[in-house]
Amino acid sequence: MNGTRRQPICMIVHAYYEEDARVRREAEALVAAGWSVDVIGLRRPGELPTAVIEGVSLNRLPVRRHQGAGLPVYLAEYGAFLMRALWAVTRAHRRRRYGLVEVHSLPDYLVFAALPLKMVGVPVLLDLHEAMPEFFRSRFPGAANPLSYRLLRLQERLSIGFVNELLTVNEPLAERLRAFGVQPERLTVILNSPDLKLFDPAVYPRREFMADGTLRIVYAGALTPTYELDVVIRAVATMRRLRPDVRVSASLYGRGDAAESLAALAVELGVADVVSLPGRIPIEDVPGAIAAADVGVAPTRLDRFTAMSLSTKILEYAAMGKPVVASRLPTVERYFVPDTLTTYEPGDAEALAAAILTLTDDPDDRRARVERTRARVEELGWERQAVSYRAVVERLVAGSGSRPQSRDPEG
């Protein structure tokens, strides 16, 4: 490996590193290829300010995430992290001499933490996980108005214009960026797909479908309004009412501001005995939780923001060999044909219940769907995405003006 490639890489992310699977996959992919990677992120109370995880060096700044808080709290949190990250990366660069700074959104304007390094010639890469204007309109509808949207679009344009290149997580988001004038040669799609070495069903005890006589449903993700887990709970109640012969349970792993209302809804509908909310589990424990279930659900509310999203949960369940039931979103239909996973109309609890029961009642179709969905996930898996990702990093660090022919990430 040449000296240029050995220049350290710095990542900046407004998240707890251990919880952000995409950031971890990217950082570990670089470490596996011989890079030195530092990540500047958030720190929980009681955590050490520095740590090393799988070869990745962490610098945890004393800023906490306030999930479920109001918009002013979010903005204050973002501002505090931006200023601390700017100071941290500038100080670290004196010693480390970074070859690249990669910034993960949200927020987009976090790229300006790399301003001092950009001024001395260090390239900056922005990984757009979400469309920030649409995210805030969905997450804070009370503050949504034409003026706030224009301001969000302005910060997005300024952030995009500041960086050397961009990554994003799927083709619909890429199409949105191209429509706004982003040059195709500056943009690469790196799908947010799971590492199949982590999500390997062979590592866990095999569970036959309803092996213990109970239909076990699993969800592993955030407990926020974006994900219609209330619909899942209503679907469980519907199944109990319509099919008392099918014993059903649901484990909804995660944390978020919807947790209390979901627990209250389970009590109200009389299904608290079969709906559990165990809280968040580490990424490393997610495959085991999926392996112990029968059906994985990816329930996403449909709006302008989620219409451009593809839930990583779909890919994780499929990788573990489980039948998947997901909201019928445009991006889901784009990446998966109808005879792979099973979809239902977003917001329709009875449709979700019917979809799950159809999988239960038709074992041949269920097994065929599992096989086809798993094959599709292998096409989209992280091993392939990592090759494209490392090529972007290598090109930027090398300072080459050339760009190889882009590969279709959809397989």
mmCIF file of C-alpha atoms in Angstrom:
data_model
loop_
_atom_site.group_PDB
_atom_site.id
_atom_site.type_symbol
_atom_site.label_atom_id
_atom_site.label_comp_id
_atom_site.label_asym_id
_atom_site.label_seq_id
_atom_site.Cartn_x
_atom_site.Cartn_y
_atom_site.Cartn_z
ATOM 1 C CA MET A 1 0.000 0.000 0.000
ATOM 2 C CA ASN A 2 1.410 3.367 -0.994
ATOM 3 C CA GLY A 3 1.995 6.319 1.313
ATOM 4 C CA THR A 4 -0.949 8.298 -0.061
ATOM 5 C CA ARG A 5 -3.402 5.588 0.833
ATOM 6 C CA ARG A 6 -2.028 5.507 4.360
ATOM 7 C CA GLN A 7 -3.134 9.058 5.071
ATOM 8 C CA PRO A 8 -5.628 8.903 7.946
ATOM 9 C CA ILE A 9 -9.332 9.449 7.307
ATOM 10 C CA CYS A 10 -11.608 11.408 9.632
ATOM 11 C CA MET A 11 -15.354 10.869 9.851
ATOM 12 C CA ILE A 12 -17.728 13.267 11.595
ATOM 13 C CA VAL A 13 -21.171 12.012 12.582
ATOM 14 C CA HIS A 14 -23.871 13.436 14.836
ATOM 15 C CA ALA A 15 -24.648 10.017 16.327
ATOM 16 C CA TYR A 16 -23.424 7.453 18.812
ATOM 17 C CA TYR A 17 -20.957 5.532 16.678
ATOM 18 C CA GLU A 18 -21.879 2.118 18.064
ATOM 19 C CA GLU A 19 -25.510 2.627 17.001
ATOM 20 C CA ASP A 20 -24.985 3.820 13.430
ATOM 21 C CA ALA A 21 -24.589 0.695 11.313
ATOM 22 C CA ARG A 22 -23.783 2.561 8.095
ATOM 23 C CA VAL A 23 -20.988 4.612 9.631
ATOM 24 C CA ARG A 24 -19.555 1.497 11.269
ATOM 25 C CA ARG A 25 -19.626 -0.471 8.039
ATOM 26 C CA GLU A 26 -17.863 2.304 6.146
ATOM 27 C CA ALA A 27 -15.228 2.878 8.834
ATOM 28 C CA GLU A 28 -14.516 -0.832 9.252
ATOM 29 C CA ALA A 29 -14.341 -1.312 5.468
ATOM 30 C CA LEU A 30 -11.571 1.287 5.353
ATOM 31 C CA VAL A 31 -9.719 -0.230 8.304
ATOM 32 C CA ALA A 32 -9.900 -3.665 6.646
ATOM 33 C CA ALA A 33 -8.263 -2.142 3.566
ATOM 34 C CA GLY A 34 -5.408 -0.694 5.607
ATOM 35 C CA TRP A 35 -6.603 2.818 6.333
ATOM 36 C CA SER A 36 -6.374 4.561 9.696
ATOM 37 C CA VAL A 37 -9.808 5.940 10.626
ATOM 38 C CA ASP A 38 -10.834 8.424 13.328
ATOM 39 C CA VAL A 39 -14.515 9.065 14.047
ATOM 40 C CA ILE A 40 -15.787 12.171 15.841
ATOM 41 C CA GLY A 41 -19.228 11.524 17.313
ATOM 42 C CA LEU A 42 -21.505 11.930 20.331
ATOM 43 C CA ARG A 43 -20.810 10.773 23.881
ATOM 44 C CA ARG A 44 -23.293 9.364 26.362
ATOM 45 C CA PRO A 45 -23.015 10.214 30.065
ATOM 46 C CA GLY A 46 -20.458 7.951 31.703
ATOM 47 C CA GLU A 47 -18.688 6.997 28.469
ATOM 48 C CA LEU A 48 -14.963 7.483 28.007
ATOM 49 C CA PRO A 49 -14.079 10.334 25.636
ATOM 50 C CA THR A 50 -11.944 8.020 23.502
ATOM 51 C CA ALA A 51 -12.130 4.372 22.514
ATOM 52 C CA VAL A 52 -11.069 1.941 19.797
ATOM 53 C CA ILE A 53 -13.664 -0.405 18.257
ATOM 54 C CA GLU A 54 -12.609 -2.899 15.583
ATOM 55 C CA GLY A 55 -9.598 -0.735 14.784
ATOM 56 C CA VAL A 56 -11.603 2.505 14.498
ATOM 57 C CA SER A 57 -10.509 5.298 16.856
ATOM 58 C CA LEU A 58 -13.376 7.210 18.459
ATOM 59 C CA ASN A 59 -13.350 10.769 19.745
ATOM 60 C CA ARG A 60 -16.615 11.176 21.631
ATOM 61 C CA LEU A 61 -17.599 14.788 22.150
ATOM 62 C CA PRO A 62 -19.652 15.786 25.240
ATOM 63 C CA VAL A 63 -22.905 16.311 23.320
ATOM 64 C CA ARG A 64 -25.975 14.113 23.866
ATOM 65 C CA ARG A 65 -28.776 13.209 21.506
ATOM 66 C CA HIS A 66 -32.221 14.414 22.614
ATOM 67 C CA GLN A 67 -34.435 12.049 20.658
ATOM 68 C CA GLY A 68 -38.044 13.185 20.567
ATOM 69 C CA ALA A 69 -37.268 16.728 21.697
ATOM 70 C CA GLY A 70 -38.660 19.861 20.083
ATOM 71 C CA LEU A 71 -37.084 21.691 17.172
ATOM 72 C CA PRO A 72 -35.257 24.338 19.285
ATOM 73 C CA VAL A 73 -33.525 21.575 21.267
ATOM 74 C CA TYR A 74 -32.477 19.822 18.059
ATOM 75 C CA LEU A 75 -31.073 23.035 16.601
ATOM 76 C CA ALA A 76 -29.138 23.800 19.790
ATOM 77 C CA GLU A 77 -27.787 20.262 19.854
ATOM 78 C CA TYR A 78 -26.724 20.441 16.209
ATOM 79 C CA GLY A 79 -25.056 23.808 16.766
ATOM 80 C CA ALA A 80 -23.136 22.631 19.819
ATOM 81 C CA PHE A 81 -21.896 19.549 18.009
ATOM 82 C CA LEU A 82 -20.907 21.521 14.911
ATOM 83 C CA MET A 83 -18.691 23.886 16.878
ATOM 84 C CA ARG A 84 -17.119 21.149 18.997
ATOM 85 C CA ALA A 85 -16.502 18.969 15.935
ATOM 86 C CA LEU A 86 -14.874 21.885 14.075
ATOM 87 C CA TRP A 87 -12.486 22.444 16.961
ATOM 88 C CA ALA A 88 -11.793 18.702 17.402
ATOM 89 C CA VAL A 89 -11.019 17.962 13.750
ATOM 90 C CA THR A 90 -8.876 21.084 13.386
ATOM 91 C CA ARG A 91 -6.782 20.156 16.412
ATOM 92 C CA ALA A 92 -6.496 16.516 15.338
ATOM 93 C CA HIS A 93 -5.387 17.484 11.840
ATOM 94 C CA ARG A 94 -2.261 19.154 13.190
ATOM 95 C CA ARG A 95 -1.105 15.759 14.389
ATOM 96 C CA ARG A 96 -2.821 13.343 12.007
ATOM 97 C CA ARG A 97 -2.672 15.193 8.666
ATOM 98 C CA TYR A 98 -5.909 13.756 7.317
ATOM 99 C CA GLY A 99 -6.194 12.797 3.676
ATOM 100 C CA LEU A 100 -10.008 13.100 3.718
ATOM 101 C CA VAL A 101 -12.865 14.233 5.948
ATOM 102 C CA GLU A 102 -16.146 12.386 5.492
ATOM 103 C CA VAL A 103 -19.238 13.959 7.062
ATOM 104 C CA HIS A 104 -22.458 12.025 7.617
ATOM 105 C CA SER A 105 -25.790 13.832 7.627
ATOM 106 C CA LEU A 106 -27.998 14.772 9.391
ATOM 107 C CA PRO A 107 -27.501 17.724 9.580
ATOM 108 C CA ASP A 108 -26.143 18.546 6.128
ATOM 109 C CA TYR A 109 -24.414 21.713 7.317
ATOM 110 C CA LEU A 110 -22.190 19.651 9.589
ATOM 111 C CA VAL A 111 -19.828 19.689 6.576
ATOM 112 C CA PHE A 112 -18.743 23.162 7.661
ATOM 113 C CA ALA A 113 -16.974 21.585 10.641
ATOM 114 C CA ALA A 114 -14.372 20.645 8.012
ATOM 115 C CA LEU A 115 -13.969 24.251 6.773
ATOM 116 C CA PRO A 116 -10.443 24.796 8.168
ATOM 117 C CA LEU A 117 -9.240 21.543 6.586
ATOM 118 C CA LYS A 118 -10.923 22.287 3.269
ATOM 119 C CA MET A 119 -9.120 25.646 3.213
ATOM 120 C CA VAL A 120 -5.755 23.860 3.315
ATOM 121 C CA GLY A 121 -6.668 21.408 0.559
ATOM 122 C CA VAL A 122 -8.165 18.400 2.383
ATOM 123 C CA PRO A 123 -11.050 16.953 0.324
ATOM 124 C CA VAL A 124 -14.468 16.647 1.975
ATOM 125 C CA LEU A 125 -16.998 13.887 1.272
ATOM 126 C CA LEU A 126 -20.651 14.214 2.340
ATOM 127 C CA ASP A 127 -22.690 11.063 2.936
ATOM 128 C CA LEU A 128 -26.344 12.130 2.703
ATOM 129 C CA HIS A 129 -28.275 9.530 4.692
ATOM 130 C CA GLU A 130 -31.536 11.453 4.339
ATOM 131 C CA ALA A 131 -33.144 14.333 2.474
ATOM 132 C CA MET A 132 -32.936 16.884 5.279
ATOM 133 C CA PRO A 133 -35.692 19.270 4.083
ATOM 134 C CA GLU A 134 -38.172 16.396 3.756
ATOM 135 C CA PHE A 135 -37.019 14.846 7.041
ATOM 136 C CA PHE A 136 -37.730 18.015 9.010
ATOM 137 C CA ARG A 137 -41.070 18.560 7.318
ATOM 138 C CA SER A 138 -42.046 15.019 8.339
ATOM 139 C CA ARG A 139 -40.542 15.128 11.833
ATOM 140 C CA PHE A 140 -41.659 18.661 12.783
ATOM 141 C CA PRO A 141 -44.917 19.318 10.910
ATOM 142 C CA GLY A 142 -45.810 22.180 13.241
ATOM 143 C CA ALA A 143 -42.763 24.125 12.086
ATOM 144 C CA ALA A 144 -43.228 23.296 8.413
ATOM 145 C CA ASN A 145 -43.927 26.305 6.222
ATOM 146 C CA PRO A 146 -42.606 27.683 2.897
ATOM 147 C CA LEU A 147 -39.990 29.842 4.611
ATOM 148 C CA SER A 148 -38.508 27.043 6.746
ATOM 149 C CA TYR A 149 -38.455 24.749 3.725
ATOM 150 C CA ARG A 150 -36.589 27.325 1.639
ATOM 151 C CA LEU A 151 -34.049 27.764 4.428
ATOM 152 C CA LEU A 152 -33.548 24.005 4.634
ATOM 153 C CA ARG A 153 -33.098 23.810 0.884
ATOM 154 C CA LEU A 154 -30.592 26.674 1.058
ATOM 155 C CA GLN A 155 -28.457 24.947 3.697
ATOM 156 C CA GLU A 156 -28.652 21.756 1.624
ATOM 157 C CA ARG A 157 -27.423 23.532 -1.524
ATOM 158 C CA LEU A 158 -24.632 25.299 0.377
ATOM 159 C CA SER A 159 -23.538 22.044 1.997
ATOM 160 C CA ILE A 160 -23.526 20.191 -1.319
ATOM 161 C CA GLY A 161 -21.623 23.001 -3.009
ATOM 162 C CA PHE A 162 -18.975 22.972 -0.277
ATOM 163 C CA VAL A 163 -17.918 19.318 -0.629
ATOM 164 C CA ASN A 164 -15.841 17.583 -3.281
ATOM 165 C CA GLU A 165 -18.185 14.625 -3.747
ATOM 166 C CA LEU A 166 -21.348 13.119 -2.321
ATOM 167 C CA LEU A 167 -22.625 9.711 -1.355
ATOM 168 C CA THR A 168 -26.260 8.798 -0.802
ATOM 169 C CA VAL A 169 -28.117 5.660 0.167
ATOM 170 C CA ASN A 170 -30.411 4.823 -2.754
ATOM 171 C CA GLU A 171 -31.261 5.754 -6.318
ATOM 172 C CA PRO A 172 -34.438 7.802 -5.599
ATOM 173 C CA LEU A 173 -32.429 10.107 -3.330
ATOM 174 C CA ALA A 174 -29.773 10.318 -6.025
ATOM 175 C CA GLU A 175 -32.403 11.222 -8.626
ATOM 176 C CA ARG A 176 -33.660 13.992 -6.339
ATOM 177 C CA LEU A 177 -30.141 15.411 -6.067
ATOM 178 C CA ARG A 178 -29.552 15.248 -9.814
ATOM 179 C CA ALA A 179 -32.854 17.048 -10.368
ATOM 180 C CA PHE A 180 -31.525 19.848 -8.144
ATOM 181 C CA GLY A 181 -28.475 20.179 -10.375
ATOM 182 C CA VAL A 182 -25.897 17.914 -8.711
ATOM 183 C CA GLN A 183 -23.536 16.710 -11.419
ATOM 184 C CA PRO A 184 -23.713 12.911 -11.798
ATOM 185 C CA GLU A 185 -19.924 12.622 -11.651
ATOM 186 C CA ARG A 186 -19.942 14.084 -8.110
ATOM 187 C CA LEU A 187 -22.489 11.592 -6.780
ATOM 188 C CA THR A 188 -22.219 7.890 -5.912
ATOM 189 C CA VAL A 189 -24.970 5.642 -4.555
ATOM 190 C CA ILE A 190 -23.780 3.329 -1.780
ATOM 191 C CA LEU A 191 -26.740 1.284 -0.638
ATOM 192 C CA ASN A 192 -27.361 1.022 3.087
ATOM 193 C CA SER A 193 -27.147 -2.765 2.946
ATOM 194 C CA PRO A 194 -26.176 -5.136 5.764
ATOM 195 C CA ASP A 195 -22.862 -6.859 6.241
ATOM 196 C CA LEU A 196 -23.708 -10.473 5.431
ATOM 197 C CA LYS A 197 -20.837 -11.656 7.624
ATOM 198 C CA LEU A 198 -22.728 -10.232 10.617
ATOM 199 C CA PHE A 199 -26.206 -11.209 9.401
ATOM 200 C CA ASP A 200 -25.352 -14.863 8.821
ATOM 201 C CA PRO A 201 -28.136 -17.309 9.711
ATOM 202 C CA ALA A 202 -25.656 -20.194 9.915
ATOM 203 C CA VAL A 203 -24.181 -18.664 13.076
ATOM 204 C CA TYR A 204 -27.465 -18.981 15.033
ATOM 205 C CA PRO A 205 -29.696 -21.912 16.002
ATOM 206 C CA ARG A 206 -32.165 -22.582 13.200
ATOM 207 C CA ARG A 207 -35.784 -21.949 14.133
ATOM 208 C CA GLU A 208 -38.423 -23.721 12.104
ATOM 209 C CA PHE A 209 -41.433 -21.548 11.352
ATOM 210 C CA MET A 210 -43.649 -21.362 14.485
ATOM 211 C CA ALA A 211 -41.485 -24.076 16.042
ATOM 212 C CA ASP A 212 -43.030 -23.559 19.481
ATOM 213 C CA GLY A 213 -46.564 -23.029 18.175
ATOM 214 C CA THR A 214 -46.322 -19.232 18.394
ATOM 215 C CA LEU A 215 -46.053 -16.875 15.435
ATOM 216 C CA ARG A 216 -43.232 -14.594 16.551
ATOM 217 C CA ILE A 217 -43.036 -11.174 14.867
ATOM 218 C CA VAL A 218 -39.912 -9.047 15.226
ATOM 219 C CA TYR A 219 -39.036 -5.406 14.614
ATOM 220 C CA ALA A 220 -35.587 -3.943 15.349
ATOM 221 C CA GLY A 221 -35.170 -0.213 14.807
ATOM 222 C CA ALA A 222 -36.214 3.173 16.140
ATOM 223 C CA LEU A 223 -39.471 3.677 18.025
ATOM 224 C CA THR A 224 -40.386 6.958 16.354
ATOM 225 C CA PRO A 225 -43.464 8.214 14.468
ATOM 226 C CA THR A 226 -41.722 7.509 11.148
ATOM 227 C CA TYR A 227 -42.287 3.804 11.786
ATOM 228 C CA GLU A 228 -45.945 2.870 12.167
ATOM 229 C CA LEU A 229 -45.518 0.447 15.028
ATOM 230 C CA ASP A 230 -48.977 1.408 16.205
ATOM 231 C CA VAL A 231 -50.198 -0.310 13.023
ATOM 232 C CA VAL A 232 -48.214 -3.420 13.993
ATOM 233 C CA ILE A 233 -49.852 -3.488 17.427
ATOM 234 C CA ARG A 234 -53.299 -3.034 15.870
ATOM 235 C CA ALA A 235 -52.482 -5.847 13.427
ATOM 236 C CA VAL A 236 -51.618 -8.141 16.347
ATOM 237 C CA ALA A 237 -54.976 -7.325 17.939
ATOM 238 C CA THR A 238 -56.716 -8.000 14.612
ATOM 239 C CA MET A 239 -55.021 -11.392 14.259
ATOM 240 C CA ARG A 240 -56.024 -12.391 17.769
ATOM 241 C CA ARG A 241 -59.617 -11.430 17.031
ATOM 242 C CA LEU A 242 -59.913 -13.007 13.585
ATOM 243 C CA ARG A 243 -57.675 -16.035 14.065
ATOM 244 C CA PRO A 244 -57.721 -17.211 17.666
ATOM 245 C CA ASP A 245 -56.191 -20.476 16.421
ATOM 246 C CA VAL A 246 -52.929 -18.632 15.655
ATOM 247 C CA ARG A 247 -50.981 -17.768 18.774
ATOM 248 C CA VAL A 248 -49.072 -14.573 18.026
ATOM 249 C CA SER A 249 -46.486 -12.372 19.739
ATOM 250 C CA ALA A 250 -44.489 -9.303 18.700
ATOM 251 C CA SER A 251 -41.122 -8.074 19.984
ATOM 252 C CA LEU A 252 -40.438 -4.449 19.050
ATOM 253 C CA TYR A 253 -36.793 -3.693 19.796
ATOM 254 C CA GLY A 254 -35.546 -0.124 19.912
ATOM 255 C CA ARG A 255 -35.918 3.176 21.685
ATOM 256 C CA GLY A 256 -37.534 6.463 20.812
ATOM 257 C CA ASP A 257 -40.188 8.978 21.720
ATOM 258 C CA ALA A 258 -43.051 6.697 20.660
ATOM 259 C CA ALA A 259 -42.247 3.982 23.228
ATOM 260 C CA GLU A 260 -44.709 5.138 25.916
ATOM 261 C CA SER A 261 -47.612 5.632 23.523
ATOM 262 C CA LEU A 262 -46.982 2.200 21.971
ATOM 263 C CA ALA A 263 -47.022 0.531 25.372
ATOM 264 C CA ALA A 264 -50.255 2.366 26.241
ATOM 265 C CA LEU A 265 -51.831 1.286 22.935
ATOM 266 C CA ALA A 266 -50.970 -2.369 23.619
ATOM 267 C CA VAL A 267 -52.743 -2.107 26.976
ATOM 268 C CA GLU A 268 -55.739 -0.356 25.411
ATOM 269 C CA LEU A 269 -56.146 -3.070 22.766
ATOM 270 C CA GLY A 270 -55.669 -5.899 25.237
ATOM 271 C CA VAL A 271 -52.465 -7.259 23.693
ATOM 272 C CA ALA A 272 -49.906 -6.101 26.265
ATOM 273 C CA ASP A 273 -49.363 -9.745 27.193
ATOM 274 C CA VAL A 274 -48.060 -10.579 23.697
ATOM 275 C CA VAL A 275 -46.433 -7.285 22.661
ATOM 276 C CA SER A 276 -43.054 -6.591 24.241
ATOM 277 C CA LEU A 277 -40.918 -3.453 24.042
ATOM 278 C CA PRO A 278 -37.528 -4.656 25.318
ATOM 279 C CA GLY A 279 -35.669 -1.455 24.424
ATOM 280 C CA ARG A 280 -32.669 -0.975 22.198
ATOM 281 C CA ILE A 281 -30.202 -3.817 21.711
ATOM 282 C CA PRO A 282 -26.639 -3.504 20.319
ATOM 283 C CA ILE A 283 -26.182 -3.977 16.574
ATOM 284 C CA GLU A 284 -24.277 -7.185 17.286
ATOM 285 C CA ASP A 285 -27.361 -8.650 19.018
ATOM 286 C CA VAL A 286 -29.842 -7.821 16.258
ATOM 287 C CA PRO A 287 -29.147 -10.938 14.132
ATOM 288 C CA GLY A 288 -29.843 -13.184 17.118
ATOM 289 C CA ALA A 289 -33.139 -11.430 17.835
ATOM 290 C CA ILE A 290 -34.168 -11.895 14.205
ATOM 291 C CA ALA A 291 -33.078 -15.549 14.206
ATOM 292 C CA ALA A 292 -35.398 -16.235 17.152
ATOM 293 C CA ALA A 293 -38.468 -14.895 15.268
ATOM 294 C CA ASP A 294 -40.659 -16.072 12.386
ATOM 295 C CA VAL A 295 -41.552 -12.872 10.486
ATOM 296 C CA GLY A 296 -39.754 -9.539 10.268
ATOM 297 C CA VAL A 297 -41.816 -6.380 9.815
ATOM 298 C CA ALA A 298 -40.640 -3.088 8.306
ATOM 299 C CA PRO A 299 -43.602 -0.766 8.900
ATOM 300 C CA THR A 300 -42.872 2.716 7.551
ATOM 301 C CA ARG A 301 -45.402 5.525 7.352
ATOM 302 C CA LEU A 302 -45.737 6.924 3.821
ATOM 303 C CA ASP A 303 -45.016 10.621 3.304
ATOM 304 C CA ARG A 304 -42.774 12.730 1.061
ATOM 305 C CA PHE A 305 -39.762 11.866 3.211
ATOM 306 C CA THR A 306 -40.228 8.089 3.480
ATOM 307 C CA ALA A 307 -41.216 7.789 -0.196
ATOM 308 C CA MET A 308 -37.464 8.075 -0.853
ATOM 309 C CA SER A 309 -36.352 5.647 1.856
ATOM 310 C CA LEU A 310 -35.495 1.960 1.886
ATOM 311 C CA SER A 311 -35.569 0.399 5.328
ATOM 312 C CA THR A 312 -32.364 -1.462 6.193
ATOM 313 C CA LYS A 313 -34.544 -3.716 8.335
ATOM 314 C CA ILE A 314 -35.914 -5.328 5.171
ATOM 315 C CA LEU A 315 -32.425 -6.352 4.120
ATOM 316 C CA GLU A 316 -31.455 -7.549 7.591
ATOM 317 C CA TYR A 317 -34.520 -9.793 7.998
ATOM 318 C CA ALA A 318 -34.051 -11.227 4.514
ATOM 319 C CA ALA A 319 -30.357 -11.860 5.108
ATOM 320 C CA MET A 320 -31.323 -13.927 8.158
ATOM 321 C CA GLY A 321 -33.667 -16.047 6.044
ATOM 322 C CA LYS A 322 -36.921 -14.673 7.468
ATOM 323 C CA PRO A 323 -40.058 -13.738 5.516
ATOM 324 C CA VAL A 324 -40.434 -9.973 5.360
ATOM 325 C CA VAL A 325 -43.585 -7.855 5.456
ATOM 326 C CA ALA A 326 -43.004 -4.199 4.590
ATOM 327 C CA SER A 327 -44.988 -1.079 3.829
ATOM 328 C CA ARG A 328 -45.621 -0.656 0.108
ATOM 329 C CA LEU A 329 -43.316 2.308 -0.520
ATOM 330 C CA PRO A 330 -42.021 3.434 -3.927
ATOM 331 C CA THR A 331 -38.420 2.588 -3.079
ATOM 332 C CA VAL A 332 -39.370 -0.853 -1.767
ATOM 333 C CA GLU A 333 -41.136 -1.600 -5.033
ATOM 334 C CA ARG A 334 -38.152 -0.280 -6.964
ATOM 335 C CA TYR A 335 -35.634 -2.617 -5.357
ATOM 336 C CA PHE A 336 -37.833 -5.687 -4.754
ATOM 337 C CA VAL A 337 -40.159 -7.322 -7.261
ATOM 338 C CA PRO A 338 -43.610 -8.520 -6.059
ATOM 339 C CA ASP A 339 -42.676 -12.187 -5.639
ATOM 340 C CA THR A 340 -39.904 -11.477 -3.113
ATOM 341 C CA LEU A 341 -40.996 -9.798 0.110
ATOM 342 C CA THR A 342 -44.659 -9.228 1.027
ATOM 343 C CA THR A 343 -46.050 -5.688 1.145
ATOM 344 C CA TYR A 344 -49.140 -4.051 2.622
ATOM 345 C CA GLU A 345 -50.760 -0.660 2.205
ATOM 346 C CA PRO A 346 -49.162 1.776 4.701
ATOM 347 C CA GLY A 347 -51.413 2.623 7.629
ATOM 348 C CA ASP A 348 -53.747 -0.365 7.106
ATOM 349 C CA ALA A 349 -53.566 -2.665 10.138
ATOM 350 C CA GLU A 350 -56.008 -5.171 8.656
ATOM 351 C CA ALA A 351 -53.910 -5.393 5.482
ATOM 352 C CA LEU A 352 -50.792 -5.973 7.565
ATOM 353 C CA ALA A 353 -52.541 -8.701 9.567
ATOM 354 C CA ALA A 354 -53.758 -10.353 6.355
ATOM 355 C CA ALA A 355 -50.257 -10.255 4.842
ATOM 356 C CA ILE A 356 -48.714 -11.949 7.873
ATOM 357 C CA LEU A 357 -51.462 -14.575 8.033
ATOM 358 C CA THR A 358 -51.069 -15.336 4.323
ATOM 359 C CA LEU A 359 -47.413 -16.168 4.948
ATOM 360 C CA THR A 360 -48.478 -18.343 7.863
ATOM 361 C CA ASP A 361 -51.065 -20.271 5.874
ATOM 362 C CA ASP A 362 -49.034 -20.876 2.699
ATOM 363 C CA PRO A 363 -45.694 -22.480 3.596
ATOM 364 C CA ASP A 364 -44.660 -23.144 -0.016
ATOM 365 C CA ASP A 365 -45.118 -19.513 -1.049
ATOM 366 C CA ARG A 366 -43.433 -18.366 2.173
ATOM 367 C CA ARG A 367 -40.338 -20.494 1.551
ATOM 368 C CA ALA A 368 -40.130 -19.375 -2.090
ATOM 369 C CA ARG A 369 -40.348 -15.711 -1.085
ATOM 370 C CA VAL A 370 -37.644 -16.169 1.550
ATOM 371 C CA GLU A 371 -35.328 -17.743 -1.016
ATOM 372 C CA ARG A 372 -35.908 -15.062 -3.653
ATOM 373 C CA THR A 373 -35.603 -12.183 -1.187
ATOM 374 C CA ARG A 374 -32.387 -13.606 0.256
ATOM 375 C CA ALA A 375 -30.933 -13.887 -3.260
ATOM 376 C CA ARG A 376 -31.816 -10.250 -3.927
ATOM 377 C CA VAL A 377 -30.136 -9.152 -0.705
ATOM 378 C CA GLU A 378 -26.970 -10.994 -1.702
ATOM 379 C CA GLU A 379 -26.971 -8.946 -4.931
ATOM 380 C CA LEU A 380 -27.299 -5.745 -2.897
ATOM 381 C CA GLY A 381 -25.051 -6.793 0.016
ATOM 382 C CA TRP A 382 -22.400 -4.675 1.669
ATOM 383 C CA GLU A 383 -19.478 -6.623 0.215
ATOM 384 C CA ARG A 384 -20.286 -5.193 -3.216
ATOM 385 C CA GLN A 385 -21.121 -1.744 -1.912
ATOM 386 C CA ALA A 386 -17.849 -1.569 0.024
ATOM 387 C CA VAL A 387 -15.846 -1.924 -3.199
ATOM 388 C CA SER A 388 -17.528 1.163 -4.671
ATOM 389 C CA TYR A 389 -17.213 3.056 -1.399
ATOM 390 C CA ARG A 390 -13.488 2.417 -1.047
ATOM 391 C CA ALA A 391 -12.966 3.479 -4.678
ATOM 392 C CA VAL A 392 -14.497 6.897 -3.911
ATOM 393 C CA VAL A 393 -12.295 7.350 -0.846
ATOM 394 C CA GLU A 394 -9.151 6.252 -2.655
ATOM 395 C CA ARG A 395 -9.813 8.611 -5.550
ATOM 396 C CA LEU A 396 -10.393 11.602 -3.275
ATOM 397 C CA VAL A 397 -7.350 10.941 -1.095
ATOM 398 C CA ALA A 398 -5.194 10.468 -4.167
ATOM 399 C CA GLY A 399 -6.492 13.763 -5.533
ATOM 400 C CA SER A 400 -7.166 12.218 -8.917
ATOM 401 C CA GLY A 401 -9.403 14.096 -11.302
ATOM 402 C CA SER A 402 -10.350 10.879 -13.023
ATOM 403 C CA ARG A 403 -13.483 8.933 -12.187
ATOM 404 C CA PRO A 404 -14.024 5.263 -13.070
ATOM 405 C CA GLN A 405 -17.156 4.107 -14.830
ATOM 406 C CA SER A 406 -19.890 4.001 -12.207
ATOM 407 C CA ARG A 407 -21.510 0.667 -11.376
ATOM 408 C CA ASP A 408 -25.250 0.244 -11.012
ATOM 409 C CA PRO A 409 -25.765 -0.308 -7.245
ATOM 410 C CA GLU A 410 -29.166 -1.869 -7.843
ATOM 411 C CA GLY A 411 -27.555 -5.017 -9.204
#
